[in-house]
mmCIF file of C-alpha atoms and ligand atoms in Angstrom:
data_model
loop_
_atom_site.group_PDB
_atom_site.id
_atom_site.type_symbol
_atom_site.label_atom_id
_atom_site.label_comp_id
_atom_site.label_asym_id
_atom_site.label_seq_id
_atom_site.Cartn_x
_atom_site.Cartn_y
_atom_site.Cartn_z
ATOM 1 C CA UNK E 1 -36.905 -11.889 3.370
ATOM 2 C CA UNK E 2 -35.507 -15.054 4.806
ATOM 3 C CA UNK E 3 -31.945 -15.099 5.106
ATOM 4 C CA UNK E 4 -28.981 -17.125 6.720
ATOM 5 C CA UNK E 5 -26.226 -15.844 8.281
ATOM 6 C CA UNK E 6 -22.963 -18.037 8.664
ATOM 7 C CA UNK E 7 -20.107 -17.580 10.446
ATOM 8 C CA UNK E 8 -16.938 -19.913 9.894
ATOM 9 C CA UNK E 9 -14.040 -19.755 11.195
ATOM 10 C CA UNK E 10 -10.409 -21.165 12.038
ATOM 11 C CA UNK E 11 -7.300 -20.579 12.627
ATOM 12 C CA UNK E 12 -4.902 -21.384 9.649
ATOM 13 C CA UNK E 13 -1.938 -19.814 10.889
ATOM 14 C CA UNK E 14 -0.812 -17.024 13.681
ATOM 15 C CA UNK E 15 0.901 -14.051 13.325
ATOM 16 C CA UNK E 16 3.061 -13.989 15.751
ATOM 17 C CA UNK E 17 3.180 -17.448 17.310
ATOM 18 C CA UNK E 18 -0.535 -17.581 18.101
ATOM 19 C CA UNK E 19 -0.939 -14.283 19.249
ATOM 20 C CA UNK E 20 -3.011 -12.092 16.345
ATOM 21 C CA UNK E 21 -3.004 -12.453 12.187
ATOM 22 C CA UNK E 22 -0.835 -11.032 9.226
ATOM 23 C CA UNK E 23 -2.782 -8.699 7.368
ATOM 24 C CA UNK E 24 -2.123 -10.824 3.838
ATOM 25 C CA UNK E 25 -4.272 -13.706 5.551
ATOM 26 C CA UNK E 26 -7.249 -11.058 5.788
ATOM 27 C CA UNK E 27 -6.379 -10.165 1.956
ATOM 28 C CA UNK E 28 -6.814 -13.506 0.895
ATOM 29 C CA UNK E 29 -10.282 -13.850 3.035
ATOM 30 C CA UNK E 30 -11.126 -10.960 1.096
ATOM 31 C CA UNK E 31 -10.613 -12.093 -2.250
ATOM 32 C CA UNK E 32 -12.096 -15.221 -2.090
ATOM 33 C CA UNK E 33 -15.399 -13.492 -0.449
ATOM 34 C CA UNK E 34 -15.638 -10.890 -2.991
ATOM 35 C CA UNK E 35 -15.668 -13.370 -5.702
ATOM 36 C CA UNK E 36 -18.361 -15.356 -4.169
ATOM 37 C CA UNK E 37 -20.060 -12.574 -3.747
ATOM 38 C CA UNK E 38 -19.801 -11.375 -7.176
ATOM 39 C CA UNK E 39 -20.952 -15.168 -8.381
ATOM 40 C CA UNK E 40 -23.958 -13.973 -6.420
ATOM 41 C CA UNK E 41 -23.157 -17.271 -3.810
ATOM 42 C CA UNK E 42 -23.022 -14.365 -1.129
ATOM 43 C CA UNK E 43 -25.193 -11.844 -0.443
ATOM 44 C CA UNK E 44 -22.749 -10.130 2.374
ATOM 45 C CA UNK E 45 -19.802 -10.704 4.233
ATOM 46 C CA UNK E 46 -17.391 -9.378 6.111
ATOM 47 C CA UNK E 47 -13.670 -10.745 6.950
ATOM 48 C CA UNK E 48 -12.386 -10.641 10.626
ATOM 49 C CA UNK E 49 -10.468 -12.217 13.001
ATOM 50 C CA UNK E 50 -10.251 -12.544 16.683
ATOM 51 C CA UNK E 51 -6.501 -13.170 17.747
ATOM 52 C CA UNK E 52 -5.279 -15.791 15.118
ATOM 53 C CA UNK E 53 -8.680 -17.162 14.167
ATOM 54 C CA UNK E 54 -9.822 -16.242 10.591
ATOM 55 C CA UNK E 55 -13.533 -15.445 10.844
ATOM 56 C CA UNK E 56 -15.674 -15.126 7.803
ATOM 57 C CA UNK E 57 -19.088 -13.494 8.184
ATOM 58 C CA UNK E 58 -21.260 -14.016 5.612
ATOM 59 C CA UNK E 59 -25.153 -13.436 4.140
ATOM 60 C CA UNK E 60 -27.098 -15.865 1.791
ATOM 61 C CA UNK E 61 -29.902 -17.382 0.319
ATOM 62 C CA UNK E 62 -28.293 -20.688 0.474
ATOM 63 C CA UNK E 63 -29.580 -21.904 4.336
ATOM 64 C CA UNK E 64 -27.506 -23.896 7.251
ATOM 65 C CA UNK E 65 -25.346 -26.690 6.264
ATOM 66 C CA UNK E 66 -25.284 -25.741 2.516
ATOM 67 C CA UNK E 67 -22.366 -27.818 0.616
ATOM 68 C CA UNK E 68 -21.582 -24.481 -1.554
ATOM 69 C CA UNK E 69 -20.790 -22.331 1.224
ATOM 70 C CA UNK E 70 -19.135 -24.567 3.205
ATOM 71 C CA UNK E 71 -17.027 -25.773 0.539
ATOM 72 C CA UNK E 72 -16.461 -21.785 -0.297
ATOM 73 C CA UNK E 73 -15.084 -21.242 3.532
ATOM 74 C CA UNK E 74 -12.844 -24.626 3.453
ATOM 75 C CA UNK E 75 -11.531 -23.448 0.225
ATOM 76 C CA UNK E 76 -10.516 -20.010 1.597
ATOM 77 C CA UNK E 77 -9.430 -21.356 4.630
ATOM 78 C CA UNK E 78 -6.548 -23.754 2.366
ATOM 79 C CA UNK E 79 -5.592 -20.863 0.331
ATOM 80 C CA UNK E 80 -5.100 -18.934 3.489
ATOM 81 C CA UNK E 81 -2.912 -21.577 5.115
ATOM 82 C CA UNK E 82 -1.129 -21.658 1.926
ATOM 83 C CA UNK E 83 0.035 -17.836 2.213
ATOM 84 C CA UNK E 84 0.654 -18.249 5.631
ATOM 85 C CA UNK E 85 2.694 -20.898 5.008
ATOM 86 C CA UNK E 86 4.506 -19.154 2.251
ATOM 87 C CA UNK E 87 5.263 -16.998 5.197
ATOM 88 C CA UNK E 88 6.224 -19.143 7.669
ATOM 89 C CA UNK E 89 3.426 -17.845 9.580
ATOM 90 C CA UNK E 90 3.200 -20.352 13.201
ATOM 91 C CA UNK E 91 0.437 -23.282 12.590
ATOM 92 C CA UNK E 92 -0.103 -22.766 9.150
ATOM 93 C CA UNK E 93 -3.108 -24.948 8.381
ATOM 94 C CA UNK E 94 -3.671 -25.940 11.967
ATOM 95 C CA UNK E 95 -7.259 -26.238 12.241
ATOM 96 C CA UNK E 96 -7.946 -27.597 8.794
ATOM 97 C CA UNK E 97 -7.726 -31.186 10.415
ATOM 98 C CA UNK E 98 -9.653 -33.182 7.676
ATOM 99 C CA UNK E 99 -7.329 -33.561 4.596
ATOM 100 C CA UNK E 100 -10.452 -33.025 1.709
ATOM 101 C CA UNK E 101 -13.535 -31.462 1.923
ATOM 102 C CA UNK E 102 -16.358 -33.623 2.176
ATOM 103 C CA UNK E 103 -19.286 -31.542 1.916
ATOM 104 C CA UNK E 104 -19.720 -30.027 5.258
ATOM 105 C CA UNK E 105 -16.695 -28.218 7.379
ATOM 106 C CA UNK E 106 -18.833 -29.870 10.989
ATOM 107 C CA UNK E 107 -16.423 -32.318 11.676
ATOM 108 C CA UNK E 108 -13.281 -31.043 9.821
ATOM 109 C CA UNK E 109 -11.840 -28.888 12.003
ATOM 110 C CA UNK E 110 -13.654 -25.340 11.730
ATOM 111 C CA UNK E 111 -15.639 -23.798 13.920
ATOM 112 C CA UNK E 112 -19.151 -22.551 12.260
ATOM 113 C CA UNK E 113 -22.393 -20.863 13.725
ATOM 114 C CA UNK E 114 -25.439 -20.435 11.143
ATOM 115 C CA UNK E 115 -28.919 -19.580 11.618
ATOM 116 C CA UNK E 116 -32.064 -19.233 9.143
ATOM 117 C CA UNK E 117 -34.065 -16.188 9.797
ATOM 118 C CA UNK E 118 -36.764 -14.167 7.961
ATOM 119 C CA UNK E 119 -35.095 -10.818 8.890
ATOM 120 C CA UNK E 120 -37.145 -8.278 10.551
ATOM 121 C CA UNK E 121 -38.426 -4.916 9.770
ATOM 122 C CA UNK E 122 -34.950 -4.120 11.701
ATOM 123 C CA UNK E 123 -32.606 -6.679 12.877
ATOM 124 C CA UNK E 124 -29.592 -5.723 15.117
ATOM 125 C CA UNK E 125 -27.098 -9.137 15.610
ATOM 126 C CA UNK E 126 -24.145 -9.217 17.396
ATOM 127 C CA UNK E 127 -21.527 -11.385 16.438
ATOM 128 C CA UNK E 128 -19.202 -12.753 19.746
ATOM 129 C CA UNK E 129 -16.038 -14.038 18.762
ATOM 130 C CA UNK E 130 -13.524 -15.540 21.585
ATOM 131 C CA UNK E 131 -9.797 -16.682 20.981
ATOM 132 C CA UNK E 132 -7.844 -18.965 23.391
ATOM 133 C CA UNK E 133 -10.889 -20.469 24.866
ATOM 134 C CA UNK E 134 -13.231 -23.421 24.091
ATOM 135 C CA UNK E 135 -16.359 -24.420 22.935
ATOM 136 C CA UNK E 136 -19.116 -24.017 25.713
ATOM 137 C CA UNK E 137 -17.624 -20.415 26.491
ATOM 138 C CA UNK E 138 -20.984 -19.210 25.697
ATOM 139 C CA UNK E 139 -22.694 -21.147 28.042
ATOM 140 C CA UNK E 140 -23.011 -18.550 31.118
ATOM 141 C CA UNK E 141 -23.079 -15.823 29.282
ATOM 142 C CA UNK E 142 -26.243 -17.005 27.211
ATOM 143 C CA UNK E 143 -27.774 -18.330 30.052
ATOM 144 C CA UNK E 144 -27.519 -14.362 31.473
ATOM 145 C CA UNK E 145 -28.823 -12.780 28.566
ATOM 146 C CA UNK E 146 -32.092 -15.292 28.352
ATOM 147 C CA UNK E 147 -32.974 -16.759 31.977
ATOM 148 C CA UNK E 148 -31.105 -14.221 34.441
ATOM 149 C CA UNK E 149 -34.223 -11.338 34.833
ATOM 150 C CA UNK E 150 -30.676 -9.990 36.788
ATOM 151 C CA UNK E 151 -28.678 -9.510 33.744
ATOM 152 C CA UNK E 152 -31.955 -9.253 31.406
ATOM 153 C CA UNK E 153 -35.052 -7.259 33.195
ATOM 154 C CA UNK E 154 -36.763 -7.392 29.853
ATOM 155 C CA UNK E 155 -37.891 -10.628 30.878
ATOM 156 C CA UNK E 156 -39.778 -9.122 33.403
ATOM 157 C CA UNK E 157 -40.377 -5.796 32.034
ATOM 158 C CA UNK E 158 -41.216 -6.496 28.305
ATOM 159 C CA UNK E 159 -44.252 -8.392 27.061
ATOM 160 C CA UNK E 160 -42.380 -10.357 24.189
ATOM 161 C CA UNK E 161 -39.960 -11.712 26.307
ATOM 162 C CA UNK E 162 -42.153 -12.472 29.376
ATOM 163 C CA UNK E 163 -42.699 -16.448 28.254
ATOM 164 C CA UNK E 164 -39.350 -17.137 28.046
ATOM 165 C CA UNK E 165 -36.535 -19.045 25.989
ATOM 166 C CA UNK E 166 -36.129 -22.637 25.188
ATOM 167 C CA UNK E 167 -32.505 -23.636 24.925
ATOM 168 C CA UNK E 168 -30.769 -26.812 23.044
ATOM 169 C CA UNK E 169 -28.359 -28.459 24.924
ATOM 170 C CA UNK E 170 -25.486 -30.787 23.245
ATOM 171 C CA UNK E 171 -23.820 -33.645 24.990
ATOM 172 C CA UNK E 172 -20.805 -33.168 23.306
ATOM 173 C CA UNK E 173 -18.788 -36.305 24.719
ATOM 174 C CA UNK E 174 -22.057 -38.505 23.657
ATOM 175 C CA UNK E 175 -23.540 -36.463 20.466
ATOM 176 C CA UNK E 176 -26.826 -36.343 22.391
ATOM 177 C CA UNK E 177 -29.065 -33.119 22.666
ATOM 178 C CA UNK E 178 -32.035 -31.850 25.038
ATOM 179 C CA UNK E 179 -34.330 -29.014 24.823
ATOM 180 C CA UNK E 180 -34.916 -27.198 28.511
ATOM 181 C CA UNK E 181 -37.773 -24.591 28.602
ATOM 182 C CA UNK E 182 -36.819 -21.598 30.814
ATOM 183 C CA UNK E 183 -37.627 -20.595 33.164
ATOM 184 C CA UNK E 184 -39.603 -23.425 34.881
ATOM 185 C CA UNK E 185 -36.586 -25.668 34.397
ATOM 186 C CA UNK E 186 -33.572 -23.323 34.668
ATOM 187 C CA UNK E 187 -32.661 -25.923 38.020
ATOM 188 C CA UNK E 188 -32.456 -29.044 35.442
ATOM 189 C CA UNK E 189 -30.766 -26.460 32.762
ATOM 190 C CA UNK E 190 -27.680 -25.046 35.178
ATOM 191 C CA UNK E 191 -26.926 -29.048 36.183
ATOM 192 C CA UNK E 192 -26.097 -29.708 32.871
ATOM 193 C CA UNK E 193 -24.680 -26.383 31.288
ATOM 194 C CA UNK E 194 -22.697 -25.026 34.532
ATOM 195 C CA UNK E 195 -20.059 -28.265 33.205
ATOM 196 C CA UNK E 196 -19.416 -26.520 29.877
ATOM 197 C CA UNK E 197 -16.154 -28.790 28.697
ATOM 198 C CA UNK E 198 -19.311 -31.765 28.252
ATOM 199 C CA UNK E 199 -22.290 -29.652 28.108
ATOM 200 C CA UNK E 200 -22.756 -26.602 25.394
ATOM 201 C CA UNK E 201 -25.383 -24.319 24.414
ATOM 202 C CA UNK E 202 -26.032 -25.093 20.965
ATOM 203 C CA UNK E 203 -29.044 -22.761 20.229
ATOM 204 C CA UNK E 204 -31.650 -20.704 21.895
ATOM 205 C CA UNK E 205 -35.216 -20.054 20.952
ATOM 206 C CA UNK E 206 -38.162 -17.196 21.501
ATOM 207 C CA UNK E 207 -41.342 -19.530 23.282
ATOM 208 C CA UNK E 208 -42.878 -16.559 23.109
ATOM 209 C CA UNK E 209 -42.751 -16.527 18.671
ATOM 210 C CA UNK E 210 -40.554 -19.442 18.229
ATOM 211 C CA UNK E 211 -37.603 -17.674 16.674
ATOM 212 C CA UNK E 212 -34.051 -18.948 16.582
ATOM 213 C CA UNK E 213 -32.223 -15.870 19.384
ATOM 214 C CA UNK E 214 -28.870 -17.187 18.929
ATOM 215 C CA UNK E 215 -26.693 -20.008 17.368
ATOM 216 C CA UNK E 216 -23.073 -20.908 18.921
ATOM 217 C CA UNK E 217 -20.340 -23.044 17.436
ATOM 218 C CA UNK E 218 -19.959 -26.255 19.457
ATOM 219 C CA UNK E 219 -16.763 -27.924 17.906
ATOM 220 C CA UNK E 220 -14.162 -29.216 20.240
ATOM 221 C CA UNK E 221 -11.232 -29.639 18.277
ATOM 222 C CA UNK E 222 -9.807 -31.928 20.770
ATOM 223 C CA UNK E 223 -12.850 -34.338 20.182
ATOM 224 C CA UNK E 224 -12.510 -34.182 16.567
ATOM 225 C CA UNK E 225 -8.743 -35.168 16.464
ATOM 226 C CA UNK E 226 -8.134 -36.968 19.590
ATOM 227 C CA UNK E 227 -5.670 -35.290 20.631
ATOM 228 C CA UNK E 228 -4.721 -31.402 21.461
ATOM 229 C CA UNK E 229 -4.278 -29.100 18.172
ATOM 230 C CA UNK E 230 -5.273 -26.071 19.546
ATOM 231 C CA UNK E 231 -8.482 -24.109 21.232
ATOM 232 C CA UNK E 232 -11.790 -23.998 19.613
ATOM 233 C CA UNK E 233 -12.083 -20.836 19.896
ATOM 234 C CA UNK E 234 -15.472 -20.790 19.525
ATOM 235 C CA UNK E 235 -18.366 -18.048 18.059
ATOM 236 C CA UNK E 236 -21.703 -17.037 18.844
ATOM 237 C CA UNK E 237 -24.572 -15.094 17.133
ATOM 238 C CA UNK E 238 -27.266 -13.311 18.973
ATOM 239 C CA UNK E 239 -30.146 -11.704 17.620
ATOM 240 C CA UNK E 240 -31.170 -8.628 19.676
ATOM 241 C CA UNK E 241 -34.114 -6.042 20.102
ATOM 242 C CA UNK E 242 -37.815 -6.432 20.290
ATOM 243 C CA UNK E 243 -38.694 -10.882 21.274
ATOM 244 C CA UNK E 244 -35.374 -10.613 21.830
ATOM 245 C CA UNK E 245 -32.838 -9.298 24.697
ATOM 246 C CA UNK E 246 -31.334 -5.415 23.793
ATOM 247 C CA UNK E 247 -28.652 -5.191 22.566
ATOM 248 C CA UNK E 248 -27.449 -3.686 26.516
ATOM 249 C CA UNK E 249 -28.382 -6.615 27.936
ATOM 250 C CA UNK E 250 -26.738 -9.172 25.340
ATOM 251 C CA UNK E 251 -23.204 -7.384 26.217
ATOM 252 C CA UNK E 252 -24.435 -6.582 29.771
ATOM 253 C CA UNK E 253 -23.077 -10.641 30.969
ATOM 254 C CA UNK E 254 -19.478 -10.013 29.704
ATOM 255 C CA UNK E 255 -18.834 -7.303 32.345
ATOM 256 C CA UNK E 256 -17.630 -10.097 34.873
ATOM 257 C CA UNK E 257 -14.964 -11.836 33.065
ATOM 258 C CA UNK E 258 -15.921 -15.512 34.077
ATOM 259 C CA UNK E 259 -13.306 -18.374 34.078
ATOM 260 C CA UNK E 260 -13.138 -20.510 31.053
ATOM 261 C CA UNK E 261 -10.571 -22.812 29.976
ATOM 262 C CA UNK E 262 -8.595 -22.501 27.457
ATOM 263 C CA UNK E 263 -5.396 -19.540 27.574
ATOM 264 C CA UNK E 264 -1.793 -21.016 27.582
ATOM 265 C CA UNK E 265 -1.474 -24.337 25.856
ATOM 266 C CA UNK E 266 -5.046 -25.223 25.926
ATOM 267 C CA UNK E 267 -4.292 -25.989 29.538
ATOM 268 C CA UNK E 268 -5.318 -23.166 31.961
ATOM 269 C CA UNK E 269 -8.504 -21.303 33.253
ATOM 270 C CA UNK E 270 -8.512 -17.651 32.767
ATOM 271 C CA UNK E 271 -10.799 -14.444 32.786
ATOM 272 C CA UNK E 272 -12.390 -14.170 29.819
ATOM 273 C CA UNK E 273 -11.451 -10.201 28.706
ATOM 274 C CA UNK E 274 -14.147 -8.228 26.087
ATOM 275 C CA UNK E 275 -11.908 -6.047 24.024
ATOM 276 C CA UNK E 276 -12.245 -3.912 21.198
ATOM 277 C CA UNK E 277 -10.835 -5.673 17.931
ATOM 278 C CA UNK E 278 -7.518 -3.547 17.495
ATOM 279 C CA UNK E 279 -6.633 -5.150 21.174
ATOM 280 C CA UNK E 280 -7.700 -8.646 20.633
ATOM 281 C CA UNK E 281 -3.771 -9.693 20.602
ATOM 282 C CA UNK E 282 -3.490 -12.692 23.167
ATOM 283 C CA UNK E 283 0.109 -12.131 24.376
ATOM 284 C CA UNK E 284 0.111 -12.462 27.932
ATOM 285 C CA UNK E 285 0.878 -16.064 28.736
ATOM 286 C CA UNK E 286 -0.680 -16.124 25.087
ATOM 287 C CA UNK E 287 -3.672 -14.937 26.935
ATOM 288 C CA UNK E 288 -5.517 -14.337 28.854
ATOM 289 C CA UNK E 289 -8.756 -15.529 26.964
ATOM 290 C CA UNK E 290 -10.468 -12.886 24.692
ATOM 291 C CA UNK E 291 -13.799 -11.967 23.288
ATOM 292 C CA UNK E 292 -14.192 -9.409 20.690
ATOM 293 C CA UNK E 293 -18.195 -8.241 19.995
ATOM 294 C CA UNK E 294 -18.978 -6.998 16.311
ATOM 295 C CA UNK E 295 -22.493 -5.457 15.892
ATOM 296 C CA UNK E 296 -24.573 -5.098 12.701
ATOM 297 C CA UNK E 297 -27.955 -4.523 11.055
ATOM 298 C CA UNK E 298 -29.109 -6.530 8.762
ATOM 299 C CA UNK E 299 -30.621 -4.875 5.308
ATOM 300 C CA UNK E 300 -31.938 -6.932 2.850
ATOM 301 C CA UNK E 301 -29.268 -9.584 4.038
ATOM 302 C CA UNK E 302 -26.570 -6.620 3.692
ATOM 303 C CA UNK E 303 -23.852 -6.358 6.548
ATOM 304 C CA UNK E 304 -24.615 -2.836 8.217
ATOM 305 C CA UNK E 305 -21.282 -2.777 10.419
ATOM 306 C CA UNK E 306 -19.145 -3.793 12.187
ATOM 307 C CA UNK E 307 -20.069 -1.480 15.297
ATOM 308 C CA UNK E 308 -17.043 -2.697 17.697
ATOM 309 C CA UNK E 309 -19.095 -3.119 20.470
ATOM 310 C CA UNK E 310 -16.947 -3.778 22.988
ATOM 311 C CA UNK E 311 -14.542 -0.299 21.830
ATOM 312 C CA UNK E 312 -16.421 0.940 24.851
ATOM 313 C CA UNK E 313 -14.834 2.730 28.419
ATOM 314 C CA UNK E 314 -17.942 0.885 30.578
ATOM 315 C CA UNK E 315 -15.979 -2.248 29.879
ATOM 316 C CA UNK E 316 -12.414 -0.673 31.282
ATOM 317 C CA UNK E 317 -13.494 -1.830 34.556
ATOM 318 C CA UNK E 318 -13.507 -5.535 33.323
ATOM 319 C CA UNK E 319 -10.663 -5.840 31.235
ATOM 320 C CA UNK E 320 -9.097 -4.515 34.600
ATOM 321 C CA UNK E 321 -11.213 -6.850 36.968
ATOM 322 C CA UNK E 322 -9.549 -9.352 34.229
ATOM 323 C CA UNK E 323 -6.116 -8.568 34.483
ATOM 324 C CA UNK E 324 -6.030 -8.965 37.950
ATOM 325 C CA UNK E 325 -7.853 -12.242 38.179
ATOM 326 C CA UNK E 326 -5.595 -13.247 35.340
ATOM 327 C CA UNK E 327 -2.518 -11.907 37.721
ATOM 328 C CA UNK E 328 -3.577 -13.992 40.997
ATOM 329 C CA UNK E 329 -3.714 -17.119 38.945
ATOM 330 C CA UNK E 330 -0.314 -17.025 37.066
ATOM 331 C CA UNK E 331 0.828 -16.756 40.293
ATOM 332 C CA UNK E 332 -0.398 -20.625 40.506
ATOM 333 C CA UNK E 333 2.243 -21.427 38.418
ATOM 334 C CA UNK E 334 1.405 -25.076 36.794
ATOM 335 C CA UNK E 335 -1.262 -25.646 39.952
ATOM 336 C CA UNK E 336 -4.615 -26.366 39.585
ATOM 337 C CA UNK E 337 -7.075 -24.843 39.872
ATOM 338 C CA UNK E 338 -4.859 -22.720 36.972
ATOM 339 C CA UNK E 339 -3.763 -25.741 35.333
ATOM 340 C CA UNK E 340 -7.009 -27.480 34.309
ATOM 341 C CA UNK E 341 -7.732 -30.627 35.691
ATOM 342 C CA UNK E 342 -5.981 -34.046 34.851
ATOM 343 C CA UNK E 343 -9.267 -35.160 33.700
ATOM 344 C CA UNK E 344 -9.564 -32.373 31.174
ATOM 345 C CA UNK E 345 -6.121 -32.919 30.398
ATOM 346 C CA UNK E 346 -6.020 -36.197 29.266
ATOM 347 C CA UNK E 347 -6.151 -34.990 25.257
ATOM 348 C CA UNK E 348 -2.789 -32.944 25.770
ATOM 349 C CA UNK E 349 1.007 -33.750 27.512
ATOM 350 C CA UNK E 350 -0.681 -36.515 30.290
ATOM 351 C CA UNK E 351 -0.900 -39.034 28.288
ATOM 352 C CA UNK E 352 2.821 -39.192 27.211
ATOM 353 C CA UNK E 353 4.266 -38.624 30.726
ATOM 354 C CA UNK E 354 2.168 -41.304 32.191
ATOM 355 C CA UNK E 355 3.579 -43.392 29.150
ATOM 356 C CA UNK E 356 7.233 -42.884 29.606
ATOM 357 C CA UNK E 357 6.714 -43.144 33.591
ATOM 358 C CA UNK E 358 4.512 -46.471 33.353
ATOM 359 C CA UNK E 359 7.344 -48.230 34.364
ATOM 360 C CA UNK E 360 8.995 -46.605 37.084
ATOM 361 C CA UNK E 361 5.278 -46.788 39.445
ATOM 362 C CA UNK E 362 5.886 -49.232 42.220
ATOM 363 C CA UNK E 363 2.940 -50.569 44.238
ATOM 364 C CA UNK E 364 2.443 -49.571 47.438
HETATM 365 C C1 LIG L 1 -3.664 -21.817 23.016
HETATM 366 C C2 LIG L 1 -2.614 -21.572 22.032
HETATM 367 C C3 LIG L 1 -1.226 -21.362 22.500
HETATM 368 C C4 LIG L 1 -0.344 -22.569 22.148
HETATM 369 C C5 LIG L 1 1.095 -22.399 22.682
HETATM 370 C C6 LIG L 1 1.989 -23.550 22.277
HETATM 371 O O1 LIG L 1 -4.899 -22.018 22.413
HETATM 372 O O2 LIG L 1 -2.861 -21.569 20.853
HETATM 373 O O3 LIG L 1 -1.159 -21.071 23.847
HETATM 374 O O4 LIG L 1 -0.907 -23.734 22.691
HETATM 375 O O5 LIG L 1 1.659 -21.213 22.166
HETATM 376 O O6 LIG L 1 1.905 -23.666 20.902
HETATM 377 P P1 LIG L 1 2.610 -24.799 20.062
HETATM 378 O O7 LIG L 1 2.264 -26.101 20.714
HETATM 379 O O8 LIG L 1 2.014 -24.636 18.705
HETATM 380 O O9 LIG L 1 4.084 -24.495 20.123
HETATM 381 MG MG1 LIG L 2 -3.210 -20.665 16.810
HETATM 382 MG MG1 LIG L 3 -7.005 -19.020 18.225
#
């Protein structure tokens, strides 16, 4: 049976400040889901969040880029923002940058991953969804799970994974994209993807079958506005088991909590920290960056799950390796390398000091 599964998502309004989501957002989510499904649009789906992103997991017939489910997310997104802001919730609507739909969320502020597959005789996925962190989040940790035989030693040990994975590369700054085959040209792959604020992992393919393996969401909000409205907060879907890495060693690269930007204001690098979903409440600093894993199997398109993969003691060690990473660079204060670069700042607060300041600059 060939199947897509879509995952949209954005944040229409936080609960409190930006730090998690008010249950009556998850209601609406819910409502609006149901009735697709019902209308037979959906086959499956499942309403989540990670921090105060709204993430809607859904099954269909329809494939990628389809006008009806888009246009079914953006509407649930609006009627979400609208009982958040009957609330008062913070940054009600804040993602939903375009003012209309116009056929396809890319573009209008959501974040969306999708892939076509014929599902398999079994078909574990696993769902990764981060909060206070960007787009390109995904890049290490994919390239772990399908080049590193360190993090992976199915590609070494089993047969169907021995040829390797092909993965498509986006130039987000210039809209361009590349395909590098791995692992003869995993050199030419980490120049490109090791700068993951330019260069993100869009998609990832089986050489050995030619299967999609995994689909990220590659919006930078930033891009799309011009200006800073928030993280991307981006999500990724990775098919697991048989071709494919296990499941084990698709979680296995999220026990070191690399640095990605995103945490306070946009504007910092932090450890990203796997939780479990109760605990994926960004408070500290509004941080520090989270990732939240939700497991199922596919049946007949059917949602078998969540499994909260992450709900997990092996990981204890990480989240603490992460809090005390997170604690030596708070201690930086509004320092780099904390602070992000000025170069990566230049969508947020520069451009407005160096504005009021223009004047006062005397040559030297
Ligand atoms: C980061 C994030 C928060 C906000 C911060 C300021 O992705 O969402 O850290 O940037 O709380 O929020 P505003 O500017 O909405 O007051
Ligand atoms: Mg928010
Ligand atoms: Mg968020």
């Amino acid at each position: 049976m060939v199947i897509t599964l879509s995952v949209i998502k954005a944040d229409v309004g936080g609960y409190v400040g930006h730090a998690s989501m008010h249950p009556d957002l998850m209601d609406e989510g819910e409502r609006h889901c149901a009735s697709a499904k019902q209308e037979g649009l959906l086959i499956d789906y499942k309403v989540m969040r990670c921090g105060d992103d709204l993430e809607l997991i859904m099954t269909h017939e329809q494939g990628v880029d389809n006008d009806h489910i888009h246009k079914m997310a953006w509407e649930t997104f609006e009627d979400c923002a609208d009982v958040a802001r009957k609330l008062k919730l913070y940054g009600a609507g804040q993602d939903l940058i375009a003012d209309a739909f116009s056929g396809n969320v890319r573009g209008m502020g959501p974040g969306l991953a999708e892939m076509e597959i014929e599902e398999r005789p079994s078909e574990p996925v696993i769902v990764f969804m981060a909060d206070k962190t960007s787009a390109g989040a995904w890049n290490q940790p994919l390239y772990k799970m399908f080049s590193d035989p360190f993090n992976t030693s199915g590609l070494v040990i089993a047969p169907g994974m021995h040829e390797g994975f092909s993965f498509e590369v986006q130039d987000v700054v210039d809209h361009k994209k590349i395909t590098f085959n791995s692992p003869e040209e995993i050199y030419d792959l980490l120049m490109f993807i090791g700068a993951p604020s330019r260069y993100t992992v869009k998609a990832v393919y089986s050489r050995n079958t030619g299967q999609v393996a995994a689909v990220s969401s590659t919006e930078r909000l930033s891009l799309i506005a011009g200006k800073y409205v928030g993280k991307d907060d981006p999500v990724c879907i990775v098919r697991c088991q048989g071709a494919f890495p296990a499941v084990g060693e698709v979680l296995e690269p999220f026990a070191m909590p690399q640095l990605v930007e995103g945490w306070m204001r946009g504007s910092h690098h932090g450890p990203l920290m796997p939780t479990c979903f109760a605990k994926c409440n960004p408070s500290r600093f509004d941080g520090p960056p989270r990732v939240i894993a939700a497991g199922f199997q596919l049946a007949d398109g059917k949602l078998v799950g969540p499994l909260d993969m992450f709900d997990d003691p092996s990981f204890d060690m990480t989240r603490e390796w992460a809090n005390q990473i997170g604690e030596y660079l708070r201690r930086h204060g509004p320092f780099e390398p904390h602070r992000l670069s000025l170069h990566e700042l230049e969508y947020t607060t520069m451009p407005a000091i160096m504005a009021k300041l223009q004047e006062r600059w005397q040559s030297m």
